[in-house]
mmCIF file of C-alpha atoms in Angstrom:
data_model
loop_
_atom_site.group_PDB
_atom_site.id
_atom_site.type_symbol
_atom_site.label_atom_id
_atom_site.label_comp_id
_atom_site.label_asym_id
_atom_site.label_seq_id
_atom_site.Cartn_x
_atom_site.Cartn_y
_atom_site.Cartn_z
ATOM 1 C CA MET A 1397 10.267 -17.970 4.758
ATOM 2 C CA THR A 1398 8.836 -18.496 1.257
ATOM 3 C CA VAL A 1399 8.349 -14.757 0.699
ATOM 4 C CA ASN A 1400 11.936 -14.009 1.745
ATOM 5 C CA ILE A 1401 13.314 -16.592 -0.679
ATOM 6 C CA ILE A 1402 11.171 -15.273 -3.554
ATOM 7 C CA ILE A 1403 12.341 -11.714 -2.867
ATOM 8 C CA LEU A 1404 15.957 -12.901 -2.712
ATOM 9 C CA ILE A 1405 15.683 -14.710 -6.050
ATOM 10 C CA LEU A 1406 14.056 -11.704 -7.723
ATOM 11 C CA LEU A 1407 16.750 -9.396 -6.333
ATOM 12 C CA ILE A 1408 19.392 -11.657 -7.882
ATOM 13 C CA PHE A 1409 17.612 -11.426 -11.241
ATOM 14 C CA ALA A 1410 17.454 -7.651 -10.768
ATOM 15 C CA ILE A 1411 21.194 -7.322 -10.253
ATOM 16 C CA ILE A 1412 21.869 -9.560 -13.268
ATOM 17 C CA LYS A 1413 19.675 -7.214 -15.306
ATOM 18 C CA GLN A 1414 21.556 -4.175 -14.008
ATOM 19 C CA ILE A 1415 24.891 -5.779 -14.916
ATOM 20 C CA LYS A 1416 23.668 -6.410 -18.469
ATOM 21 C CA ILE A 1417 22.480 -2.803 -18.756
ATOM 22 C CA ALA A 1418 25.835 -1.517 -17.499
ATOM 23 C CA LYS A 1419 27.665 -3.601 -20.126
ATOM 24 C CA LEU A 1420 25.393 -2.296 -22.884
ATOM 25 C CA GLN A 1421 26.034 1.261 -21.757
ATOM 26 C CA GLN A 1422 29.795 0.698 -21.681
ATOM 27 C CA THR A 1423 29.829 -0.776 -25.181
ATOM 28 C CA GLY A 1424 27.500 1.882 -26.545
ATOM 29 C CA GLY A 1425 24.720 -0.619 -27.253
ATOM 30 C CA GLY A 1426 21.123 0.533 -27.493
ATOM 31 C CA ILE A 1427 18.760 0.079 -24.568
ATOM 32 C CA ASP A 1428 15.132 -0.587 -25.444
ATOM 33 C CA LYS A 1429 12.127 0.012 -23.164
ATOM 34 C CA CYS A 1430 12.393 -3.444 -21.570
ATOM 35 C CA GLN A 1431 16.051 -2.786 -20.736
ATOM 36 C CA GLN A 1432 15.748 0.772 -19.472
ATOM 37 C CA THR A 1433 17.291 1.499 -16.097
ATOM 38 C CA ASN A 1434 14.127 2.667 -14.310
ATOM 39 C CA GLN A 1435 10.920 0.743 -14.980
ATOM 40 C CA PHE A 1436 9.114 1.950 -11.863
ATOM 41 C CA ASP A 1437 6.774 3.962 -14.072
ATOM 42 C CA ARG A 1438 3.000 4.407 -14.174
ATOM 43 C CA GLU A 1439 2.359 1.348 -16.349
ATOM 44 C CA ASN A 1440 4.374 -1.049 -14.188
ATOM 45 C CA THR A 1441 3.177 0.351 -10.861
ATOM 46 C CA ASN A 1442 -0.411 -0.018 -12.079
ATOM 47 C CA LEU A 1443 0.273 -3.702 -12.806
ATOM 48 C CA LEU A 1444 1.877 -4.039 -9.373
ATOM 49 C CA LYS A 1445 -1.239 -2.523 -7.786
ATOM 50 C CA GLY A 1446 -3.295 -5.200 -9.556
ATOM 51 C CA ILE A 1447 -1.273 -7.961 -7.904
ATOM 52 C CA LEU A 1448 -1.418 -6.216 -4.526
ATOM 53 C CA ALA A 1449 -5.210 -5.861 -4.815
ATOM 54 C CA LEU A 1450 -5.521 -9.634 -5.222
ATOM 55 C CA PHE A 1451 -3.044 -10.264 -2.408
ATOM 56 C CA ILE A 1452 -4.869 -8.063 0.105
ATOM 57 C CA MET A 1453 -8.181 -9.756 -0.652
ATOM 58 C CA PHE A 1454 -6.677 -13.220 -0.256
ATOM 59 C CA HIS A 1455 -4.889 -12.158 2.922
ATOM 60 C CA HIS A 1456 -8.143 -11.115 4.591
ATOM 61 C CA LEU A 1457 -9.949 -14.170 3.200
ATOM 62 C CA GLY A 1458 -7.193 -16.358 4.655
ATOM 63 C CA ILE A 1459 -8.178 -15.136 8.117
ATOM 64 C CA HIS A 1460 -11.736 -16.445 7.657
ATOM 65 C CA THR A 1461 -11.142 -19.617 5.632
ATOM 66 C CA ASP A 1462 -9.301 -22.905 6.019
ATOM 67 C CA VAL A 1463 -8.250 -23.259 2.376
ATOM 68 C CA PRO A 1464 -4.507 -24.059 2.672
ATOM 69 C CA ALA A 1465 -3.569 -22.383 -0.615
ATOM 70 C CA VAL A 1466 -5.048 -19.125 0.701
ATOM 71 C CA SER A 1467 -4.425 -19.203 4.447
ATOM 72 C CA TYR A 1468 -0.822 -20.483 4.216
ATOM 73 C CA ILE A 1469 0.443 -18.396 1.308
ATOM 74 C CA PHE A 1470 -1.234 -15.086 2.136
ATOM 75 C CA SER A 1471 -1.540 -15.146 5.929
ATOM 76 C CA ASN A 1472 1.607 -13.064 6.523
ATOM 77 C CA LEU A 1473 1.300 -10.700 3.563
ATOM 78 C CA GLY A 1474 -1.056 -8.114 5.070
ATOM 79 C CA TYR A 1475 1.570 -5.710 6.385
ATOM 80 C CA PRO A 1476 3.944 -5.952 3.374
ATOM 81 C CA VAL A 1477 1.104 -5.475 0.864
ATOM 82 C CA THR A 1478 -0.317 -2.484 2.750
ATOM 83 C CA GLY A 1479 3.197 -1.115 3.148
ATOM 84 C CA MET A 1480 3.728 -1.280 -0.619
ATOM 85 C CA PHE A 1481 0.449 0.556 -1.211
ATOM 86 C CA PHE A 1482 1.668 3.300 1.143
ATOM 87 C CA PHE A 1483 5.104 3.338 -0.521
ATOM 88 C CA MET A 1484 3.609 3.837 -3.981
ATOM 89 C CA SER A 1485 1.293 6.576 -2.680
ATOM 90 C CA GLY A 1486 4.267 8.474 -1.268
ATOM 91 C CA TYR A 1487 6.399 7.822 -4.340
ATOM 92 C CA GLY A 1488 3.651 8.951 -6.724
ATOM 93 C CA VAL A 1489 3.053 12.170 -4.777
ATOM 94 C CA GLY A 1490 6.795 12.885 -4.795
ATOM 95 C CA ILE A 1491 7.221 12.311 -8.537
ATOM 96 C CA SER A 1492 4.214 14.511 -9.322
ATOM 97 C CA TYR A 1493 5.565 17.250 -7.042
ATOM 98 C CA LEU A 1494 8.972 17.125 -8.735
ATOM 99 C CA ASN A 1495 7.458 17.237 -12.233
ATOM 100 C CA LYS A 1496 4.842 19.946 -11.605
ATOM 101 C CA GLY A 1497 6.473 22.008 -8.875
ATOM 102 C CA ARG A 1498 4.389 24.327 -6.719
ATOM 103 C CA ALA A 1499 1.543 24.139 -9.219
ATOM 104 C CA TYR A 1500 0.936 20.602 -7.953
ATOM 105 C CA ILE A 1501 -0.025 21.978 -4.521
ATOM 106 C CA SER A 1502 -2.750 24.193 -5.970
ATOM 107 C CA GLY A 1503 -5.973 22.257 -5.553
ATOM 108 C CA PHE A 1504 -4.106 19.206 -4.204
ATOM 109 C CA LEU A 1505 -6.528 18.437 -1.365
ATOM 110 C CA PRO A 1506 -9.732 18.940 -3.406
ATOM 111 C CA LYS A 1507 -8.334 16.695 -6.144
ATOM 112 C CA ARG A 1508 -7.274 13.934 -3.763
ATOM 113 C CA LEU A 1509 -10.058 14.070 -1.194
ATOM 114 C CA GLY A 1510 -12.754 15.029 -3.694
ATOM 115 C CA LYS A 1511 -12.523 11.596 -5.332
ATOM 116 C CA LEU A 1512 -11.849 9.679 -2.128
ATOM 117 C CA PHE A 1513 -14.085 11.061 0.593
ATOM 118 C CA PRO A 1514 -17.581 11.084 -0.968
ATOM 119 C CA ILE A 1515 -17.585 7.420 -1.969
ATOM 120 C CA PHE A 1516 -15.958 6.471 1.345
ATOM 121 C CA LEU A 1517 -18.725 8.235 3.273
ATOM 122 C CA ILE A 1518 -21.434 6.643 1.106
ATOM 123 C CA LEU A 1519 -20.003 3.139 1.595
ATOM 124 C CA THR A 1520 -19.637 3.739 5.329
ATOM 125 C CA VAL A 1521 -23.260 4.853 5.694
ATOM 126 C CA ILE A 1522 -24.462 1.867 3.656
ATOM 127 C CA TYR A 1523 -22.413 -0.570 5.737
ATOM 128 C CA ILE A 1524 -23.598 0.991 9.002
ATOM 129 C CA GLY A 1525 -27.137 0.264 7.796
ATOM 130 C CA ILE A 1526 -26.164 -3.318 6.880
ATOM 131 C CA ALA A 1527 -24.605 -3.797 10.324
ATOM 132 C CA ILE A 1528 -27.777 -2.594 12.036
ATOM 133 C CA VAL A 1529 -30.218 -4.618 9.908
ATOM 134 C CA VAL A 1530 -28.223 -7.794 9.266
ATOM 135 C CA TYR A 1531 -25.872 -8.101 12.253
ATOM 136 C CA GLY A 1532 -28.062 -6.377 14.846
ATOM 137 C CA ARG A 1533 -25.152 -4.078 15.739
ATOM 138 C CA ASP A 1534 -26.623 -0.802 16.988
ATOM 139 C CA ILE A 1535 -25.133 2.581 16.164
ATOM 140 C CA THR A 1536 -23.786 3.085 19.701
ATOM 141 C CA ALA A 1537 -21.732 -0.095 19.489
ATOM 142 C CA GLN A 1538 -20.370 0.947 16.098
ATOM 143 C CA ILE A 1539 -19.354 4.374 17.398
ATOM 144 C CA GLN A 1540 -17.632 2.765 20.380
ATOM 145 C CA SER A 1541 -15.823 0.378 18.058
ATOM 146 C CA PHE A 1542 -14.717 3.316 15.904
ATOM 147 C CA LEU A 1543 -13.302 5.133 18.938
ATOM 148 C CA GLU A 1544 -11.305 1.993 19.718
ATOM 149 C CA GLY A 1545 -9.758 1.962 16.239
ATOM 150 C CA GLU A 1546 -12.216 -0.177 14.280
ATOM 151 C CA PRO A 1547 -14.118 2.028 11.774
ATOM 152 C CA PRO A 1548 -17.570 0.791 10.680
ATOM 153 C CA LEU A 1549 -16.451 0.028 7.102
ATOM 154 C CA PRO A 1550 -14.162 -3.061 7.205
ATOM 155 C CA ASN A 1551 -10.444 -2.311 6.715
ATOM 156 C CA SER A 1552 -11.127 1.394 6.244
ATOM 157 C CA TRP A 1553 -8.447 2.426 8.744
ATOM 158 C CA PHE A 1554 -6.274 2.636 5.622
ATOM 159 C CA ILE A 1555 -8.440 5.501 4.323
ATOM 160 C CA PHE A 1556 -7.878 7.538 7.487
ATOM 161 C CA ALA A 1557 -4.145 6.862 7.304
ATOM 162 C CA ILE A 1558 -3.849 7.936 3.664
ATOM 163 C CA ILE A 1559 -5.924 11.072 4.355
ATOM 164 C CA TYR A 1560 -3.490 11.905 7.171
ATOM 165 C CA PHE A 1561 -0.600 11.484 4.730
ATOM 166 C CA TYR A 1562 -2.208 13.773 2.151
ATOM 167 C CA LEU A 1563 -2.961 16.417 4.785
ATOM 168 C CA THR A 1564 0.560 16.337 6.228
ATOM 169 C CA PHE A 1565 2.098 16.453 2.755
ATOM 170 C CA TYR A 1566 0.041 19.554 1.980
ATOM 171 C CA VAL A 1567 0.970 21.207 5.284
ATOM 172 C CA SER A 1568 4.645 20.304 4.745
ATOM 173 C CA CYS A 1569 4.570 21.962 1.327
ATOM 174 C CA LEU A 1570 3.070 25.105 2.883
ATOM 175 C CA ILE A 1571 5.911 25.171 5.421
ATOM 176 C CA SER A 1572 8.686 24.583 2.886
ATOM 177 C CA ASP A 1573 8.974 24.706 -0.889
ATOM 178 C CA ASN A 1574 12.052 22.462 -0.860
ATOM 179 C CA PRO A 1575 11.024 18.876 -1.805
ATOM 180 C CA LYS A 1576 13.768 17.339 0.355
ATOM 181 C CA ARG A 1577 12.788 19.366 3.409
ATOM 182 C CA VAL A 1578 9.195 18.314 2.795
ATOM 183 C CA GLY A 1579 10.443 14.724 3.171
ATOM 184 C CA LEU A 1580 11.964 15.539 6.566
ATOM 185 C CA LEU A 1581 8.728 17.184 7.672
ATOM 186 C CA LEU A 1582 6.782 14.112 6.554
ATOM 187 C CA MET A 1583 9.005 11.928 8.753
ATOM 188 C CA LEU A 1584 8.291 14.265 11.680
ATOM 189 C CA PHE A 1585 4.554 14.017 11.037
ATOM 190 C CA THR A 1586 4.964 10.224 10.793
ATOM 191 C CA CYS A 1587 6.474 10.133 14.288
ATOM 192 C CA ILE A 1588 3.469 12.128 15.518
ATOM 193 C CA TYR A 1589 1.109 9.719 13.734
ATOM 194 C CA ILE A 1590 2.774 6.680 15.315
ATOM 195 C CA TYR A 1591 2.624 8.266 18.762
ATOM 196 C CA LEU A 1592 -1.055 9.150 18.368
ATOM 197 C CA THR A 1593 -2.206 5.788 17.030
ATOM 198 C CA LYS A 1594 0.069 3.577 19.139
ATOM 199 C CA GLU A 1595 0.397 5.401 22.449
ATOM 200 C CA ALA A 1596 -2.297 8.084 22.754
ATOM 201 C CA PHE A 1597 -5.242 6.177 21.226
ATOM 202 C CA GLY A 1598 -3.980 2.631 21.797
ATOM 203 C CA PHE A 1599 -5.058 1.437 18.347
ATOM 204 C CA LYS A 1600 -3.949 -1.947 17.031
ATOM 205 C CA THR A 1601 -0.578 -2.393 15.363
ATOM 206 C CA HIS A 1602 -1.895 -2.325 11.788
ATOM 207 C CA TRP A 1603 -2.713 1.386 12.170
ATOM 208 C CA TRP A 1604 0.940 2.403 12.216
ATOM 209 C CA LEU A 1605 3.221 -0.493 11.331
ATOM 210 C CA SER A 1606 3.007 -0.105 7.533
ATOM 211 C CA TYR A 1607 2.520 3.661 7.496
ATOM 212 C CA THR A 1608 6.242 4.528 7.540
ATOM 213 C CA CYS A 1609 6.449 3.269 3.950
ATOM 214 C CA ALA A 1610 4.532 6.340 2.706
ATOM 215 C CA PRO A 1611 7.088 9.023 3.684
ATOM 216 C CA VAL A 1612 9.955 6.729 2.675
ATOM 217 C CA GLY A 1613 8.367 6.302 -0.768
ATOM 218 C CA TYR A 1614 8.202 10.084 -1.056
ATOM 219 C CA ILE A 1615 11.814 10.518 0.090
ATOM 220 C CA MET A 1616 13.072 7.950 -2.434
ATOM 221 C CA SER A 1617 11.229 9.749 -5.240
ATOM 222 C CA VAL A 1618 12.788 13.156 -4.506
ATOM 223 C CA ASN A 1619 16.209 11.666 -3.699
ATOM 224 C CA PRO A 1620 16.858 9.346 -6.662
ATOM 225 C CA ILE A 1621 19.616 6.809 -6.201
ATOM 226 C CA LYS A 1622 22.779 8.231 -7.704
ATOM 227 C CA GLY A 1623 25.705 6.273 -9.009
ATOM 228 C CA ASN A 1624 25.647 2.515 -9.415
ATOM 229 C CA PHE A 1625 22.217 0.964 -8.830
ATOM 230 C CA LYS A 1626 23.941 -2.445 -8.679
ATOM 231 C CA ASN A 1627 25.563 -1.465 -5.378
ATOM 232 C CA PHE A 1628 22.164 -0.554 -3.959
ATOM 233 C CA ILE A 1629 20.740 -3.955 -4.934
ATOM 234 C CA CYS A 1630 23.805 -5.702 -3.479
ATOM 235 C CA ILE A 1631 23.073 -4.063 -0.124
ATOM 236 C CA LEU A 1632 19.438 -5.196 -0.362
ATOM 237 C CA ILE A 1633 20.540 -8.770 -1.164
ATOM 238 C CA ALA A 1634 22.871 -8.834 1.848
ATOM 239 C CA MET A 1635 20.112 -7.588 4.142
ATOM 240 C CA GLN A 1636 17.569 -9.974 2.596
ATOM 241 C CA LEU A 1637 19.937 -12.867 3.297
ATOM 242 C CA LEU A 1638 20.039 -11.730 6.916
ATOM 243 C CA PHE A 1639 16.233 -11.651 7.134
ATOM 244 C CA THR A 1640 15.975 -15.071 5.461
ATOM 245 C CA VAL A 1641 18.491 -16.677 7.831
ATOM 246 C CA ASN A 1642 16.926 -14.950 10.828
ATOM 247 C CA ASP A 1643 13.493 -16.340 9.956
ATOM 248 C CA LYS A 1644 14.982 -19.826 9.982
ATOM 249 C CA MET A 1645 17.339 -19.569 12.960
ATOM 250 C CA GLN A 1646 15.920 -16.625 14.949
ATOM 251 C CA LEU A 1647 19.371 -15.055 15.303
ATOM 252 C CA LEU A 1648 17.969 -11.587 16.003
ATOM 253 C CA SER A 1649 15.677 -12.304 18.906
ATOM 254 C CA THR A 1650 13.952 -9.148 20.093
ATOM 255 C CA SER A 1651 12.001 -8.207 23.192
ATOM 256 C CA GLU A 1652 8.248 -7.713 23.159
ATOM 257 C CA THR A 1653 8.847 -3.948 23.109
ATOM 258 C CA LEU A 1654 11.275 -3.981 20.181
ATOM 259 C CA ARG A 1655 9.593 -6.691 18.112
ATOM 260 C CA PRO A 1656 6.962 -4.379 16.530
ATOM 261 C CA ILE A 1657 9.725 -1.902 15.601
ATOM 262 C CA PHE A 1658 11.779 -4.702 14.032
ATOM 263 C CA HIS A 1659 8.671 -5.886 12.179
ATOM 264 C CA ALA A 1660 7.978 -2.339 10.933
ATOM 265 C CA PHE A 1661 11.531 -2.120 9.601
ATOM 266 C CA GLU A 1662 11.109 -5.493 7.887
ATOM 267 C CA VAL A 1663 7.900 -4.303 6.192
ATOM 268 C CA LEU A 1664 9.623 -1.100 5.085
ATOM 269 C CA PHE A 1665 12.612 -3.063 3.814
ATOM 270 C CA ARG A 1666 10.386 -5.376 1.772
ATOM 271 C CA SER A 1667 8.732 -2.366 0.141
ATOM 272 C CA VAL A 1668 12.144 -1.034 -0.864
ATOM 273 C CA CYS A 1669 13.058 -4.487 -2.221
ATOM 274 C CA VAL A 1670 9.892 -4.627 -4.338
ATOM 275 C CA PHE A 1671 10.685 -1.117 -5.572
ATOM 276 C CA ALA A 1672 14.183 -2.248 -6.627
ATOM 277 C CA ILE A 1673 12.803 -5.376 -8.319
ATOM 278 C CA VAL A 1674 10.166 -3.507 -10.343
ATOM 279 C CA TYR A 1675 12.657 -0.691 -11.003
ATOM 280 C CA SER A 1676 14.973 -3.233 -12.671
ATOM 281 C CA LEU A 1677 12.717 -5.956 -14.068
ATOM 282 C CA GLY A 1678 9.375 -4.252 -14.645
ATOM 283 C CA MET A 1679 6.165 -6.259 -14.366
ATOM 284 C CA PRO A 1680 4.622 -9.058 -16.452
ATOM 285 C CA LYS A 1681 2.120 -7.539 -18.858
ATOM 286 C CA SER A 1682 -1.490 -8.533 -18.210
ATOM 287 C CA LYS A 1683 -4.765 -6.853 -19.159
ATOM 288 C CA PHE A 1684 -6.427 -8.391 -16.105
ATOM 289 C CA LEU A 1685 -3.774 -6.999 -13.731
ATOM 290 C CA ALA A 1686 -3.985 -3.631 -15.485
ATOM 291 C CA LEU A 1687 -7.758 -3.670 -14.916
ATOM 292 C CA LEU A 1688 -7.324 -4.539 -11.226
ATOM 293 C CA GLY A 1689 -4.594 -1.923 -10.879
ATOM 294 C CA GLY A 1690 -6.978 0.738 -12.115
ATOM 295 C CA ILE A 1691 -9.480 -0.147 -9.368
ATOM 296 C CA SER A 1692 -7.034 -1.302 -6.675
ATOM 297 C CA PHE A 1693 -7.970 1.470 -4.260
ATOM 298 C CA GLU A 1694 -11.683 0.716 -4.694
ATOM 299 C CA ILE A 1695 -11.011 -3.008 -4.158
ATOM 300 C CA TYR A 1696 -9.187 -2.246 -0.914
ATOM 301 C CA MET A 1697 -12.158 -0.145 0.204
ATOM 302 C CA THR A 1698 -14.967 -2.533 -0.783
ATOM 303 C CA HIS A 1699 -13.830 -6.145 -0.467
ATOM 304 C CA GLY A 1700 -14.535 -6.293 3.251
ATOM 305 C CA ILE A 1701 -18.270 -5.734 2.685
ATOM 306 C CA PRO A 1702 -19.112 -8.975 0.810
ATOM 307 C CA MET A 1703 -16.534 -10.864 2.873
ATOM 308 C CA GLU A 1704 -18.064 -9.893 6.233
ATOM 309 C CA ILE A 1705 -21.584 -10.653 4.982
ATOM 310 C CA GLY A 1706 -20.430 -14.087 3.752
ATOM 311 C CA VAL A 1707 -18.754 -14.799 7.091
ATOM 312 C CA PHE A 1708 -21.896 -13.811 8.972
ATOM 313 C CA TYR A 1709 -24.045 -16.207 6.942
ATOM 314 C CA GLN A 1710 -21.368 -18.916 7.260
ATOM 315 C CA ILE A 1711 -21.161 -19.765 3.576
ATOM 316 C CA SER A 1712 -18.561 -22.336 2.529
ATOM 317 C CA ASP A 1713 -14.919 -21.297 2.213
ATOM 318 C CA VAL A 1714 -14.802 -21.702 -1.565
ATOM 319 C CA TRP A 1715 -17.989 -19.697 -2.091
ATOM 320 C CA LEU A 1716 -16.757 -17.038 0.341
ATOM 321 C CA ILE A 1717 -13.575 -16.608 -1.702
ATOM 322 C CA LEU A 1718 -15.335 -16.572 -5.071
ATOM 323 C CA SER A 1719 -18.174 -14.282 -3.988
ATOM 324 C CA THR A 1720 -15.857 -11.823 -2.233
ATOM 325 C CA VAL A 1721 -13.456 -11.494 -5.165
ATOM 326 C CA CYS A 1722 -16.201 -11.220 -7.788
ATOM 327 C CA ALA A 1723 -18.353 -8.825 -5.749
ATOM 328 C CA ALA A 1724 -15.379 -6.609 -4.888
ATOM 329 C CA ILE A 1725 -14.354 -6.326 -8.559
ATOM 330 C CA VAL A 1726 -17.928 -5.565 -9.691
ATOM 331 C CA LEU A 1727 -18.430 -3.006 -6.904
ATOM 332 C CA SER A 1728 -15.089 -1.373 -7.664
ATOM 333 C CA LEU A 1729 -15.760 -1.138 -11.401
ATOM 334 C CA THR A 1730 -19.154 0.396 -10.654
ATOM 335 C CA ILE A 1731 -17.600 2.982 -8.340
ATOM 336 C CA LYS A 1732 -14.869 3.788 -10.873
ATOM 337 C CA HIS A 1733 -17.399 4.224 -13.660
ATOM 338 C CA THR A 1734 -19.641 6.374 -11.450
ATOM 339 C CA ASN A 1735 -16.684 8.564 -10.496
ATOM 340 C CA LYS A 1736 -15.871 9.121 -14.160
ATOM 341 C CA ILE A 1737 -19.437 10.219 -14.881
ATOM 342 C CA THR A 1738 -19.711 12.513 -11.854
ATOM 343 C CA GLY A 1739 -16.174 13.798 -12.438
ATOM 344 C CA ARG A 1740 -17.268 15.386 -15.690
ATOM 345 C CA LEU A 1741 -19.835 17.384 -13.723
ATOM 346 C CA LEU A 1742 -17.296 18.717 -11.211
ATOM 347 C CA PRO A 1743 -15.276 21.940 -11.563
ATOM 348 C CA SER A 1744 -11.850 21.417 -13.131
ATOM 349 C CA SER A 1745 -10.198 22.352 -9.813
ATOM 350 C CA VAL A 1746 -11.405 19.145 -8.161
ATOM 351 C CA ARG A 1747 -10.887 16.712 -11.021
ATOM 352 C CA GLY A 1748 -8.116 14.152 -10.646
#
């Protein structure tokens, strides 16, 4: 309920901002950077990633702690935060494809996977060793868990999902050189992904529920909103009111079969709302958030390691939170710095 109200309030501020911009444009007034129509740029999305990195850590910590400020506020933010990460991945790929054209496809997979896969494999091997030595979890049990949808590295299902998105984007671009048709192909591949993870493999809901945000982010980047952006926000406000009222009164009761689909749509809708809010209002400037935004992917990949170790040794809730956040940031900065050093040694075709 709290999240819905916050989104609703921010959407109202967004439409007020758009109205002011429209008046300035009508009167011929100048529009500075803070008043520009589209602020969903690299600087602001990096700041947004910083907030999301903190949110995803606190969400997972809320599962293992009884600190009300963490467990209550962040307990239901896992899907929306992950969905926004997927949305920005799709949106960023789409913008780059529009700006660079077919040249963007050349070396796309080496550039993306070359920075992602090596460190992911190293962390996975290290954590498999930790699980054997510390937890007494043999390799057979870890393989079985992986086949059931729980990779050895905590929360690393996201890595497999994003790799699938990159691969299907690349294949879609080979099939068609039309950016809009690529979006349609991505939606087709998304349906295949949902079928595989949900029905064929029987993985848990988190494998697919947020994933639809990735192709939608791409589609929104290659199909920019034309006409009056105020009308678009008005539609979002009306739908957000519906979600807010439904949370309170349960007007849209759904069956067990349809509830995950409704939840997936709600996660997707929230990502679009956040996009509209940042698009209109930008983000508060913060060096700390900018720092976290630059290592947000590494934080997502590493924070489960210190958290799971802390849970195993049953350290206090406060120390678990502090140690997880600090260790994740230090690990992520180390990985980022190492990647920069090794990146200089790689061929230009695989540099990001």
